[in-house]
mmCIF file of C-alpha atoms in Angstrom:
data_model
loop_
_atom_site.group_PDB
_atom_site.id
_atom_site.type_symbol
_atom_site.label_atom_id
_atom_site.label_comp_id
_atom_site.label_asym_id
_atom_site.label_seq_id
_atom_site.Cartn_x
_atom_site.Cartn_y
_atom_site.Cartn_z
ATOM 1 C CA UNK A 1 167.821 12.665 111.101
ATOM 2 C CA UNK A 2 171.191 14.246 110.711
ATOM 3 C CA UNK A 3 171.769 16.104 107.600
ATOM 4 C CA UNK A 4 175.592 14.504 106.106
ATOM 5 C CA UNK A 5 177.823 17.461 105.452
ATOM 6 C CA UNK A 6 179.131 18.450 102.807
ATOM 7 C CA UNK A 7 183.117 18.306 101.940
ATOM 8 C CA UNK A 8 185.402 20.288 103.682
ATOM 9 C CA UNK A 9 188.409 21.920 102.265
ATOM 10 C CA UNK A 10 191.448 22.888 104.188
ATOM 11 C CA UNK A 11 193.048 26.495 102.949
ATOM 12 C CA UNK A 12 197.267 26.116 102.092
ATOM 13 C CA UNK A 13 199.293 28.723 103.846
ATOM 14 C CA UNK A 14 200.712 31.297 101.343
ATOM 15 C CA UNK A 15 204.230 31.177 102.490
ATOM 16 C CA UNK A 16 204.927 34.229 100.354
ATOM 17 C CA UNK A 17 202.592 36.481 102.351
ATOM 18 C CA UNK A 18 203.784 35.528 105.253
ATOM 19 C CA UNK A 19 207.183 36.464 104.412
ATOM 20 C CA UNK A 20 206.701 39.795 103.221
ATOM 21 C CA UNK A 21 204.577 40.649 106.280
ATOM 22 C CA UNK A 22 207.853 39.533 108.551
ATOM 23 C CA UNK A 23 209.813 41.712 106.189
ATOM 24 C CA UNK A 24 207.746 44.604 106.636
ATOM 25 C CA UNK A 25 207.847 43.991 110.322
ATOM 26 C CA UNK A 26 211.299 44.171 110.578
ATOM 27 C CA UNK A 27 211.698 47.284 108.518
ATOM 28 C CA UNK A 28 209.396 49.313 110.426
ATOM 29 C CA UNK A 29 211.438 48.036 113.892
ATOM 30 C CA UNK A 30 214.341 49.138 112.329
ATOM 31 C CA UNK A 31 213.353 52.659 111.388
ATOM 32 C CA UNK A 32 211.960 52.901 114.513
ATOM 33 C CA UNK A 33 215.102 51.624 116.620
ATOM 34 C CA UNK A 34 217.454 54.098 113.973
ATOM 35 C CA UNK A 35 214.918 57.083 114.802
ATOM 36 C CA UNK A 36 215.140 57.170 117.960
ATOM 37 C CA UNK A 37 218.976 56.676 118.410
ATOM 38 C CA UNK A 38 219.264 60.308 116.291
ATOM 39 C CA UNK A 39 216.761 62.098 118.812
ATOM 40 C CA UNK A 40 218.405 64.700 120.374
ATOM 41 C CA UNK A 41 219.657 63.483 124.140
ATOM 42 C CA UNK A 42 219.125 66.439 126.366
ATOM 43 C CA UNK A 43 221.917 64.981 128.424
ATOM 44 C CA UNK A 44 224.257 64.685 125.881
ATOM 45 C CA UNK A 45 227.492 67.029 126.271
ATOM 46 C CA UNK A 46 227.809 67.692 122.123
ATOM 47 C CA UNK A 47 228.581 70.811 121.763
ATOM 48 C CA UNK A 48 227.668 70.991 118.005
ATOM 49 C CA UNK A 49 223.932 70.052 119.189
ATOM 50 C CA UNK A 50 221.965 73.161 120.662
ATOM 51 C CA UNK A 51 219.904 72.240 123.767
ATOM 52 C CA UNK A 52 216.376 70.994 123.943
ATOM 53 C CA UNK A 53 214.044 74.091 124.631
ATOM 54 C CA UNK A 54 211.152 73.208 127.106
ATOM 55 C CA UNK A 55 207.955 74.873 125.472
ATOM 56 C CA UNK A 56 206.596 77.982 126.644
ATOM 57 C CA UNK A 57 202.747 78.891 126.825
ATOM 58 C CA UNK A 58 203.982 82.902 125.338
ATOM 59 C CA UNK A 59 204.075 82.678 121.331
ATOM 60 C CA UNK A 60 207.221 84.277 120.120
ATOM 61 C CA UNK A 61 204.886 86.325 117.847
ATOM 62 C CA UNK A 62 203.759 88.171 120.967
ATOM 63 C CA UNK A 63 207.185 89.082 122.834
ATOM 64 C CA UNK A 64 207.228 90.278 125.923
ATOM 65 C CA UNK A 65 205.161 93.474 125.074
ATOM 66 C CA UNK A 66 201.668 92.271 126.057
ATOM 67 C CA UNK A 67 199.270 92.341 123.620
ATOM 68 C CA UNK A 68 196.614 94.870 125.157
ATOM 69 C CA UNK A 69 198.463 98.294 125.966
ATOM 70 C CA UNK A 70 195.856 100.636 128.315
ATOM 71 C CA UNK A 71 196.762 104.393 128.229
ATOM 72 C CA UNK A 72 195.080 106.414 130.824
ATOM 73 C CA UNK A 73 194.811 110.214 129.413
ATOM 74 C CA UNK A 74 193.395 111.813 132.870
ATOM 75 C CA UNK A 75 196.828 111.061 133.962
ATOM 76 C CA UNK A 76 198.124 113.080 131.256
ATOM 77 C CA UNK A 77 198.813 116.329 132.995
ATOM 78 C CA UNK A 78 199.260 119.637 131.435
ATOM 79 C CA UNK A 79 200.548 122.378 133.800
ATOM 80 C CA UNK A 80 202.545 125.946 134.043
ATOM 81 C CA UNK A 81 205.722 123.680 134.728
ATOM 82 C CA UNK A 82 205.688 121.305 132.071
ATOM 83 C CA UNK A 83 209.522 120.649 132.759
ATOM 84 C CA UNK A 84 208.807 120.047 136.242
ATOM 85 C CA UNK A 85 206.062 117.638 135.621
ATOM 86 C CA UNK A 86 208.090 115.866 132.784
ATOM 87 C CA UNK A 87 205.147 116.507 130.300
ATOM 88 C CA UNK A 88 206.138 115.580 126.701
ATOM 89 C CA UNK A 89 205.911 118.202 123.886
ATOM 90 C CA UNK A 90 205.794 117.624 119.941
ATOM 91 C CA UNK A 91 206.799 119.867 118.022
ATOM 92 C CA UNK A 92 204.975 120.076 114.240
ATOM 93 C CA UNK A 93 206.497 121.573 111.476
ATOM 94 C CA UNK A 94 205.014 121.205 107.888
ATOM 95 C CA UNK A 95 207.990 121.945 105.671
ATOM 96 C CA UNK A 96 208.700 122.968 101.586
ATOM 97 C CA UNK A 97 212.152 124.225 102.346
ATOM 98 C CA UNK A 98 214.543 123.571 104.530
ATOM 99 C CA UNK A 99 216.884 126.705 106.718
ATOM 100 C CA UNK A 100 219.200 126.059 108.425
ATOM 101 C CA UNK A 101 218.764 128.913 110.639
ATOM 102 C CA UNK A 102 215.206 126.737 111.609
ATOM 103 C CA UNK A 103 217.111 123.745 112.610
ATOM 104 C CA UNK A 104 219.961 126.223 114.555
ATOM 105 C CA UNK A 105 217.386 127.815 116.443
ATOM 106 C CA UNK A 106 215.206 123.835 117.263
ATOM 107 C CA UNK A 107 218.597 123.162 118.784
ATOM 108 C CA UNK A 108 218.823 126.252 120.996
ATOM 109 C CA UNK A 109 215.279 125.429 122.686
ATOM 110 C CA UNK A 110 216.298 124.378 126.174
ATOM 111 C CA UNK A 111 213.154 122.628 127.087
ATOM 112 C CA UNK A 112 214.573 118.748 127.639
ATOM 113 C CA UNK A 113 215.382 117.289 124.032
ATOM 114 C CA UNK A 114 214.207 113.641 125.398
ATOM 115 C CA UNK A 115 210.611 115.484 126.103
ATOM 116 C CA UNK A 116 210.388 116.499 122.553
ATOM 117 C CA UNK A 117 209.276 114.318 119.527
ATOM 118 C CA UNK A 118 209.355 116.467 115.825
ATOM 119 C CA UNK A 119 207.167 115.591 113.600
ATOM 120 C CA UNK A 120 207.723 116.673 109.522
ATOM 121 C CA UNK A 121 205.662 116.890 106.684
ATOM 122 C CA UNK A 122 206.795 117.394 102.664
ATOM 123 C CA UNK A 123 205.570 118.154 99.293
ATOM 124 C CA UNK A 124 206.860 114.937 97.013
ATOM 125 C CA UNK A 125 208.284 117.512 94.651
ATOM 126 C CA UNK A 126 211.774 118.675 94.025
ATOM 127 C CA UNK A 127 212.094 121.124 96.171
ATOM 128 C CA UNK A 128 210.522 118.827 98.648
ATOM 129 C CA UNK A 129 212.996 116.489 98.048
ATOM 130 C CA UNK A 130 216.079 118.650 98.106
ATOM 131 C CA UNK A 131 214.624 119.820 101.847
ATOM 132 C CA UNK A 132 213.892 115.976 102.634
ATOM 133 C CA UNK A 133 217.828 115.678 102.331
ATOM 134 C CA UNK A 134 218.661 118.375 103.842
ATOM 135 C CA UNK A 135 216.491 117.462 107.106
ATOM 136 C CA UNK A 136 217.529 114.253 107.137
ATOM 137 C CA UNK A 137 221.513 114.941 107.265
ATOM 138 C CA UNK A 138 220.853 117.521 110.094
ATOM 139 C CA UNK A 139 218.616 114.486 111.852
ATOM 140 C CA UNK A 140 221.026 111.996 111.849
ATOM 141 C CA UNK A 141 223.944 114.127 112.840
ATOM 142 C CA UNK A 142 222.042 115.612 115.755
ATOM 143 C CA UNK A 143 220.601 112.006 117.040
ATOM 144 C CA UNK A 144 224.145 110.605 116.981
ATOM 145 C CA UNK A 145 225.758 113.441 118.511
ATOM 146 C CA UNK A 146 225.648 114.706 122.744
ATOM 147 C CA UNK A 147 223.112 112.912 124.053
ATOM 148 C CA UNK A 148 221.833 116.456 125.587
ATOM 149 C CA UNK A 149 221.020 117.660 121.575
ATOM 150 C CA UNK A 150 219.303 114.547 121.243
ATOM 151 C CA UNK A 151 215.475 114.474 120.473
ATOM 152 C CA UNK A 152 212.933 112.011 121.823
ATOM 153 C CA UNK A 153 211.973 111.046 118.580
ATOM 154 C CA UNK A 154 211.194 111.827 114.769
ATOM 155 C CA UNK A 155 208.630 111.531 112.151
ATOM 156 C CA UNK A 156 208.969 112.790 108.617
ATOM 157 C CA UNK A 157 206.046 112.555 106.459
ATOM 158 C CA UNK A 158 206.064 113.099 102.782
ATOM 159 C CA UNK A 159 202.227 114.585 101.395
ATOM 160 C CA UNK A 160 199.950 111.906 99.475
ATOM 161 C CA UNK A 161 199.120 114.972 96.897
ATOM 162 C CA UNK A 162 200.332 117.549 95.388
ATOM 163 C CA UNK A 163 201.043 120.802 96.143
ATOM 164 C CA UNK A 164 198.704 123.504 94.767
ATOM 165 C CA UNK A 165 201.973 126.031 93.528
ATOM 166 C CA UNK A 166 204.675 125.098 91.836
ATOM 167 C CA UNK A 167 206.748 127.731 93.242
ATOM 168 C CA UNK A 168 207.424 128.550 96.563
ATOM 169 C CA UNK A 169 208.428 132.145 95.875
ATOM 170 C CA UNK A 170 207.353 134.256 98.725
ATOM 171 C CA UNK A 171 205.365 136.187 96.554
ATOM 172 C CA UNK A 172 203.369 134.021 94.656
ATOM 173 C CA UNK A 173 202.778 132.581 97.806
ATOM 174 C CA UNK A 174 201.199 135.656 99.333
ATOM 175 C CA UNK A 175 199.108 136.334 95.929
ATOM 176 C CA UNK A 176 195.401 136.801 97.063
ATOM 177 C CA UNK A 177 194.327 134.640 94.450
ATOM 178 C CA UNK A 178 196.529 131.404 95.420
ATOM 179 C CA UNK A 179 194.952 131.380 98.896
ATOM 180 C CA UNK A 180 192.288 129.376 99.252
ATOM 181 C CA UNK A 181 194.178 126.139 97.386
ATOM 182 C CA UNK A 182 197.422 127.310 99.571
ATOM 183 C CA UNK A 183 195.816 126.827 102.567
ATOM 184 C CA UNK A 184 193.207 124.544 101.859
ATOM 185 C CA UNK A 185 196.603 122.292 101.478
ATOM 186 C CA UNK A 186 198.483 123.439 104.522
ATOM 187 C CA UNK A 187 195.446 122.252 106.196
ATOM 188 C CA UNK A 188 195.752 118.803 104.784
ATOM 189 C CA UNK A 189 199.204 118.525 105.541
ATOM 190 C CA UNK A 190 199.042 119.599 109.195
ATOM 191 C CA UNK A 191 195.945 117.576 110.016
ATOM 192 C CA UNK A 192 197.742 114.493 108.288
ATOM 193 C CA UNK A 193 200.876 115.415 110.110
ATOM 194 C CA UNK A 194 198.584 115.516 113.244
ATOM 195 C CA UNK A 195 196.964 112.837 113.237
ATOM 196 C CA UNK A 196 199.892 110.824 112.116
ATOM 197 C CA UNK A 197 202.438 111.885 115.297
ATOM 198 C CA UNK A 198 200.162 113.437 118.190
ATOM 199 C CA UNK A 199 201.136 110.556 120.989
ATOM 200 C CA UNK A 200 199.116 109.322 123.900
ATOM 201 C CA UNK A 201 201.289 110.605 126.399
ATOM 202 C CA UNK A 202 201.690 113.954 124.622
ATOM 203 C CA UNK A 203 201.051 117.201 126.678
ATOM 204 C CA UNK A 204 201.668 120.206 124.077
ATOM 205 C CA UNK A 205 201.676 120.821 120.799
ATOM 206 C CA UNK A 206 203.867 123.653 119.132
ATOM 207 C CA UNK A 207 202.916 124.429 115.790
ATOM 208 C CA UNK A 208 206.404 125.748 114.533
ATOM 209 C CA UNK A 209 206.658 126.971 110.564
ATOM 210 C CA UNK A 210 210.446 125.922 109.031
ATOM 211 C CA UNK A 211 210.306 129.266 108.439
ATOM 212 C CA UNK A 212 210.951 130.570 111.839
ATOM 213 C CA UNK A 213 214.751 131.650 112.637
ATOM 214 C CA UNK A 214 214.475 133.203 115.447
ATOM 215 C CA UNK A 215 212.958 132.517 119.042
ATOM 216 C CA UNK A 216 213.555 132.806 122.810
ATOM 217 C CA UNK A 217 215.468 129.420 123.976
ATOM 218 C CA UNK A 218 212.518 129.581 126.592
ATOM 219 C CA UNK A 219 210.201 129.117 123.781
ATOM 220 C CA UNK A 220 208.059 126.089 125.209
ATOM 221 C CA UNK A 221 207.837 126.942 128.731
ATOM 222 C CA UNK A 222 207.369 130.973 128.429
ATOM 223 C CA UNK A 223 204.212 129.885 126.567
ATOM 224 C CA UNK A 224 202.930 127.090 128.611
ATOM 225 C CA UNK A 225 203.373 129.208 131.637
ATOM 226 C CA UNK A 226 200.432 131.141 130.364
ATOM 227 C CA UNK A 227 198.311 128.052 130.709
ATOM 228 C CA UNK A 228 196.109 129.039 127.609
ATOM 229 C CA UNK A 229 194.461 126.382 125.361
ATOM 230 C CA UNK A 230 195.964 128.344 121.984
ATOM 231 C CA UNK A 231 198.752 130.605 122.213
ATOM 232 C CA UNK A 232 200.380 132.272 120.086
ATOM 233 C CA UNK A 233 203.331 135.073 120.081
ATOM 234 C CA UNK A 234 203.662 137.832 117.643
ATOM 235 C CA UNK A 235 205.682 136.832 114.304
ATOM 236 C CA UNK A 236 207.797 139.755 113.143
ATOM 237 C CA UNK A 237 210.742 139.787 110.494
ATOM 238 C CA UNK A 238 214.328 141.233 110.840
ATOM 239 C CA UNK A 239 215.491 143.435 107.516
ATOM 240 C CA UNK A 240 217.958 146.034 107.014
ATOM 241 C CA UNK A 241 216.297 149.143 106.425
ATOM 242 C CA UNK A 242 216.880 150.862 102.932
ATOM 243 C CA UNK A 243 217.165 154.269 104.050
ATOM 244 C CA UNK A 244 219.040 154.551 107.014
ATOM 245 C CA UNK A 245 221.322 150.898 106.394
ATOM 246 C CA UNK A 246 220.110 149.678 109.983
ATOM 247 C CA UNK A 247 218.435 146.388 111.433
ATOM 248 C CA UNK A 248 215.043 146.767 111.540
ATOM 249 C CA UNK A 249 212.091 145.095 112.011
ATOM 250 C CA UNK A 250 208.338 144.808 110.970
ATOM 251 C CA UNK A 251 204.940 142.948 111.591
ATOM 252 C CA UNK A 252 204.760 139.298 109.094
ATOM 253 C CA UNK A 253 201.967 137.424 110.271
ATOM 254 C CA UNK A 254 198.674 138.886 110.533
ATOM 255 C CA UNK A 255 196.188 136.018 110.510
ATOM 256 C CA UNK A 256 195.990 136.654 114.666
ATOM 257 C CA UNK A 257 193.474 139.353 114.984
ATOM 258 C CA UNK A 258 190.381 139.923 116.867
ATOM 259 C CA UNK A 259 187.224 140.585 114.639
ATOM 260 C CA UNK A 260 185.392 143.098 112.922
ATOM 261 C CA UNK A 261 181.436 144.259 112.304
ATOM 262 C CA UNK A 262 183.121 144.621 109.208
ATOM 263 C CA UNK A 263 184.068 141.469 108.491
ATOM 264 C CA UNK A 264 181.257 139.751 110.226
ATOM 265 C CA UNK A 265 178.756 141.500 107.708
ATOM 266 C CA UNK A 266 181.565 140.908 104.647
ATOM 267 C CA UNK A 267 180.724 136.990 105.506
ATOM 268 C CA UNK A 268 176.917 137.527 105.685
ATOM 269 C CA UNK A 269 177.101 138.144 101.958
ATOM 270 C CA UNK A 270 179.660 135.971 100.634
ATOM 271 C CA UNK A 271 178.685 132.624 99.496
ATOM 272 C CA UNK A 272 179.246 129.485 101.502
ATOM 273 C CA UNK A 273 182.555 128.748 99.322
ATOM 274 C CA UNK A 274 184.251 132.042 99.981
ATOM 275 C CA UNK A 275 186.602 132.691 102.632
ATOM 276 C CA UNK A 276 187.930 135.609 104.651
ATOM 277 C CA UNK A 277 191.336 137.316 103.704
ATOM 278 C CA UNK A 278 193.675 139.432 106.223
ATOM 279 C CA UNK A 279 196.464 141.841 104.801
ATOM 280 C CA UNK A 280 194.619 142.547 101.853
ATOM 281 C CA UNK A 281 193.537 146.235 100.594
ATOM 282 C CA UNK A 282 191.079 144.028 98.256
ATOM 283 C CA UNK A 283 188.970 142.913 101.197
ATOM 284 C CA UNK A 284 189.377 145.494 104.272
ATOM 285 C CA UNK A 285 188.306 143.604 107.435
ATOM 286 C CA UNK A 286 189.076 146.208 110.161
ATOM 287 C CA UNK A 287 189.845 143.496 112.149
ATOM 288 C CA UNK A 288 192.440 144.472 114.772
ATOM 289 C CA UNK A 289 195.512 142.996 114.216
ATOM 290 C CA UNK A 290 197.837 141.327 116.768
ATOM 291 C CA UNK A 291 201.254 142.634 114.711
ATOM 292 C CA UNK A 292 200.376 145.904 115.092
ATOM 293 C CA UNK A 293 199.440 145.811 119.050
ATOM 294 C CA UNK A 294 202.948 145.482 119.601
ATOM 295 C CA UNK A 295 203.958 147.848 122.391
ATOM 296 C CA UNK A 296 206.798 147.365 125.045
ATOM 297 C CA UNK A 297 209.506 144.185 125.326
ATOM 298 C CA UNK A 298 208.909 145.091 129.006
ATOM 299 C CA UNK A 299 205.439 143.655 129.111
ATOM 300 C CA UNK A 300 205.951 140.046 127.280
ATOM 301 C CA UNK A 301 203.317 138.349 129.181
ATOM 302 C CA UNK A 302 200.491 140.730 128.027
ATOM 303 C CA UNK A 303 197.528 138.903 127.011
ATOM 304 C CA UNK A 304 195.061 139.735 124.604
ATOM 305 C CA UNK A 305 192.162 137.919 123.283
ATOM 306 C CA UNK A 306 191.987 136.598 119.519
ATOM 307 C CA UNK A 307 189.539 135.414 117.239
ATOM 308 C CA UNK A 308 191.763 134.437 114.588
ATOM 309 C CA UNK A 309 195.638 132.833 115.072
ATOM 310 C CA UNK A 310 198.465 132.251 112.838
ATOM 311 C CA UNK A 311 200.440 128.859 113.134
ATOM 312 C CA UNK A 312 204.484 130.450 112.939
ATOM 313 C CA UNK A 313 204.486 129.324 116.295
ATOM 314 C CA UNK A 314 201.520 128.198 117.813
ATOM 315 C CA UNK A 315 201.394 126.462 121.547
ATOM 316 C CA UNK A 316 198.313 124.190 121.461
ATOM 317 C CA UNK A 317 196.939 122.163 125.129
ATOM 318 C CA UNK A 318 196.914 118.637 122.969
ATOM 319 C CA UNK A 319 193.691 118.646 124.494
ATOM 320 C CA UNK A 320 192.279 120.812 122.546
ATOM 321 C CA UNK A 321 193.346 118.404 119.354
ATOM 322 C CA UNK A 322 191.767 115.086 121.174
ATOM 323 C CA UNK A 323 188.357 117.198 121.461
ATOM 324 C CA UNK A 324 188.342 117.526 117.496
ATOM 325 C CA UNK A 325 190.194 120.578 116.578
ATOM 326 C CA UNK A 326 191.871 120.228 113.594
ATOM 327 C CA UNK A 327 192.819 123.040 110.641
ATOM 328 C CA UNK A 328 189.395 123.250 108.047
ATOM 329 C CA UNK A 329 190.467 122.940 104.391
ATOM 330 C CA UNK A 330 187.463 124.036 103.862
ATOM 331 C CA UNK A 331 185.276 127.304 104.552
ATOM 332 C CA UNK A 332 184.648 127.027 108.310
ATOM 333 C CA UNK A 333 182.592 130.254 108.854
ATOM 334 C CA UNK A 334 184.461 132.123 105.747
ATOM 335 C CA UNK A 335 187.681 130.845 107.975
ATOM 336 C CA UNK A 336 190.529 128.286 106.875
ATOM 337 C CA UNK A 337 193.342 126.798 107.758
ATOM 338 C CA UNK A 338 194.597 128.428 111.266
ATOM 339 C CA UNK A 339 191.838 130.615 111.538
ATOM 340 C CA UNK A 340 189.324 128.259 110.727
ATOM 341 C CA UNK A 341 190.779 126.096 113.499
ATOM 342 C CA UNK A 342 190.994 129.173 116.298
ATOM 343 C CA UNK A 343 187.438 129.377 115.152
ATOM 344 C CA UNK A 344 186.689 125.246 115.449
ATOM 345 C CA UNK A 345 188.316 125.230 119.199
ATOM 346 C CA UNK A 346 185.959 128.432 120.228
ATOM 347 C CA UNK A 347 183.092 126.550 119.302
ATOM 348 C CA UNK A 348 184.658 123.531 121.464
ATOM 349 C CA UNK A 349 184.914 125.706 124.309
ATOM 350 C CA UNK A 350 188.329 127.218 123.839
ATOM 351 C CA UNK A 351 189.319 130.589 123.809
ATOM 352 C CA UNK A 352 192.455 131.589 121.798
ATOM 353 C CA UNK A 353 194.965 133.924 122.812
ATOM 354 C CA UNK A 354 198.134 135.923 121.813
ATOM 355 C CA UNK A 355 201.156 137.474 123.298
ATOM 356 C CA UNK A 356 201.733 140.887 121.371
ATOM 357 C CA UNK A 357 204.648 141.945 123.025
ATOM 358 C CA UNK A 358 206.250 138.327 122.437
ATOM 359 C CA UNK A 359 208.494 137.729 119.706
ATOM 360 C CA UNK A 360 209.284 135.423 116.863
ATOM 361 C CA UNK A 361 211.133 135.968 113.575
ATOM 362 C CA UNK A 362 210.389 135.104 110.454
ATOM 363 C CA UNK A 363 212.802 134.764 107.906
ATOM 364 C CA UNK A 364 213.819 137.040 105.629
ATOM 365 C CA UNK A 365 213.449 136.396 102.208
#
């Protein structure tokens, strides 16, 4: 038997809801209709609207450059005609003062200016400031003037620490007992300097002190011609002697020597902080000295052996860097500095060597 149901009840429409679901209808028709009538018509002809840009698949972040650069270094060559074979040079010059004479003579070098980058490095002191300014004016007035004078480009560096003297005074400087911080610091600053400029594509590297006044134009290529690993020319100075009133000259740098039983058993009982001195009657090395094998102007491409080199101007195969080679601030065999490092490439496998009969000038303080 059918079960009676119960009462039914019919639901009103809410006329109110309804309405303001029609209004809500019609406003989001409207903002839709008024949206897309301000889209940007990429046929319109406004010339106050710039054109649409299709999108690319290269981020703009990116460039053109792309982002994986491979260098291959066996195709880095390094020959006897390093102008011929377009090799790239980079000059290094760690600076406290700036000459003039220095920048003359960088000018003078014919070896092709867009081959050479320069690379700088500065004490943050005053007088490292005073040369900073000084560099810089002679920088920007060479790379805006003939395009001939023009370098390839230029680093300047300023040191992360202190210098170890106050005064660069050449003869507080030369004091025995400033030598080991002196150098130990020079080292710093080259092998930051280094390590900050040396390129992928570079060939040589010329040590060159901002010191040096004076040097054959042929500078870069009379070296490389030798096609040594380390090479190094003699570093004399130009003075006017006392007694007779004439130029003269004399021997300056005599850290490129060959060694000594001497100083080979000096080092056996020195302790492992100590370091080996040249030029000083305190600590006779008998080494023999590369200033004082000068001989003949006639014979400039005489080669001798060394053990030891100065950096006044010092030709390096950049090789020999990219193998490890760096200056030691530290005792490296009793040896810092440049002769710590002609000491760090022998046991790499290079052999230094030095032109006695080949000039550069130091100036003359």
């Amino acid at each position: 038997m059918a079960r009676p149901m119960g009462p039914v009840r019919l639901r009103r429409t809410n006329y109110l809801t309804l309405a303001i679901g029609a209004v809500l209808c019609l406003f989001i028709l409207y903002f839709l209709l008024q949206s897309g009538s301000d889209a940007p018509n990429p046929t319109s002809q406004n010339p106050n609207r710039p054109p649409i840009r299709k999108p690319t698949s290269k981020s703009s972040l990116i460039g053109e450059r792309p982002p994986v650069r491979r260098f291959n270094l066996n195709n880095v060559t390094i020959t006897t005609d390093p102008i011929g074979n377009r090799e790239a040079v980079l000059i290094l010059t760690p600076m406290a003062r700036f000459y003039q004479e220095y920048w003359d003579n960088l000018l003078k070098l014919n070896y092709p200016h867009e081959l050479i980058s320069l690379g700088f490095i500065l004490p943050k002191n005053k007088e490292g400031n005073a040369a900073t300014t000084a560099l810089q004016a002679q920088i920007t007035k060479t790379q805006k003037g003939p395009l001939k004078d023009r370098f390839r480009s230029i680093v300047i560096e300023r040191q992360d620490f202190d210098p170890p003297l106050v005064s660069q005074d050449e003869a507080e400087r030369h004091k025995m007992e400033n030598q080991k911080a002196r150098r130990a610091s020079m080292s710093r600053a080259r092998n930051s300097l280094l390590f900050t400029a040396l390129g992928v594509d570079t060939s040589w590297v010329l040590w060159l002190d901002s010191d040096i006044v004076e040097t054959p134009p042929t500078l870069i290529q009379d070296l490389a011609a030798h096609d040594k690993a380390l090479i190094v020319p003699n570093c004399y100075q130009r003075y006017t002697d006392p007694d007779t009133g004439k130029p003269a000259e004399r021997p300056y740098d005599f850290n490129s020597w060959q060694d000594s039983q001497t100083a080979q058993q000096i080092a056996t009982k020195m302790g492992p902080d100590d370091i080996l001195l040249e030029g000083y009657s305190e600590m006779a090395t008998y080494r023999a000295l590369m200033a004082y094998m000068a001989e003949s102007e006639d014979k400039k491409d005489l080669e001798v052996n060394l053990d030891g080199v100065g950096g006044t101007a010092l030709l390096v195969k950049a090789d020999v860097h990219r193998d490890g080679a760096m200056f030691p601030p530290f005792p490296f065999y009793h040896l810092i500095e440049t002769e710590g490092f002609a000491k760090m490439a022998k046991r790499l496998g290079w052999q230094a060597v030095g032109l006695p009969n080949y000039k550069v000038y130091h100036y003359n303080e």
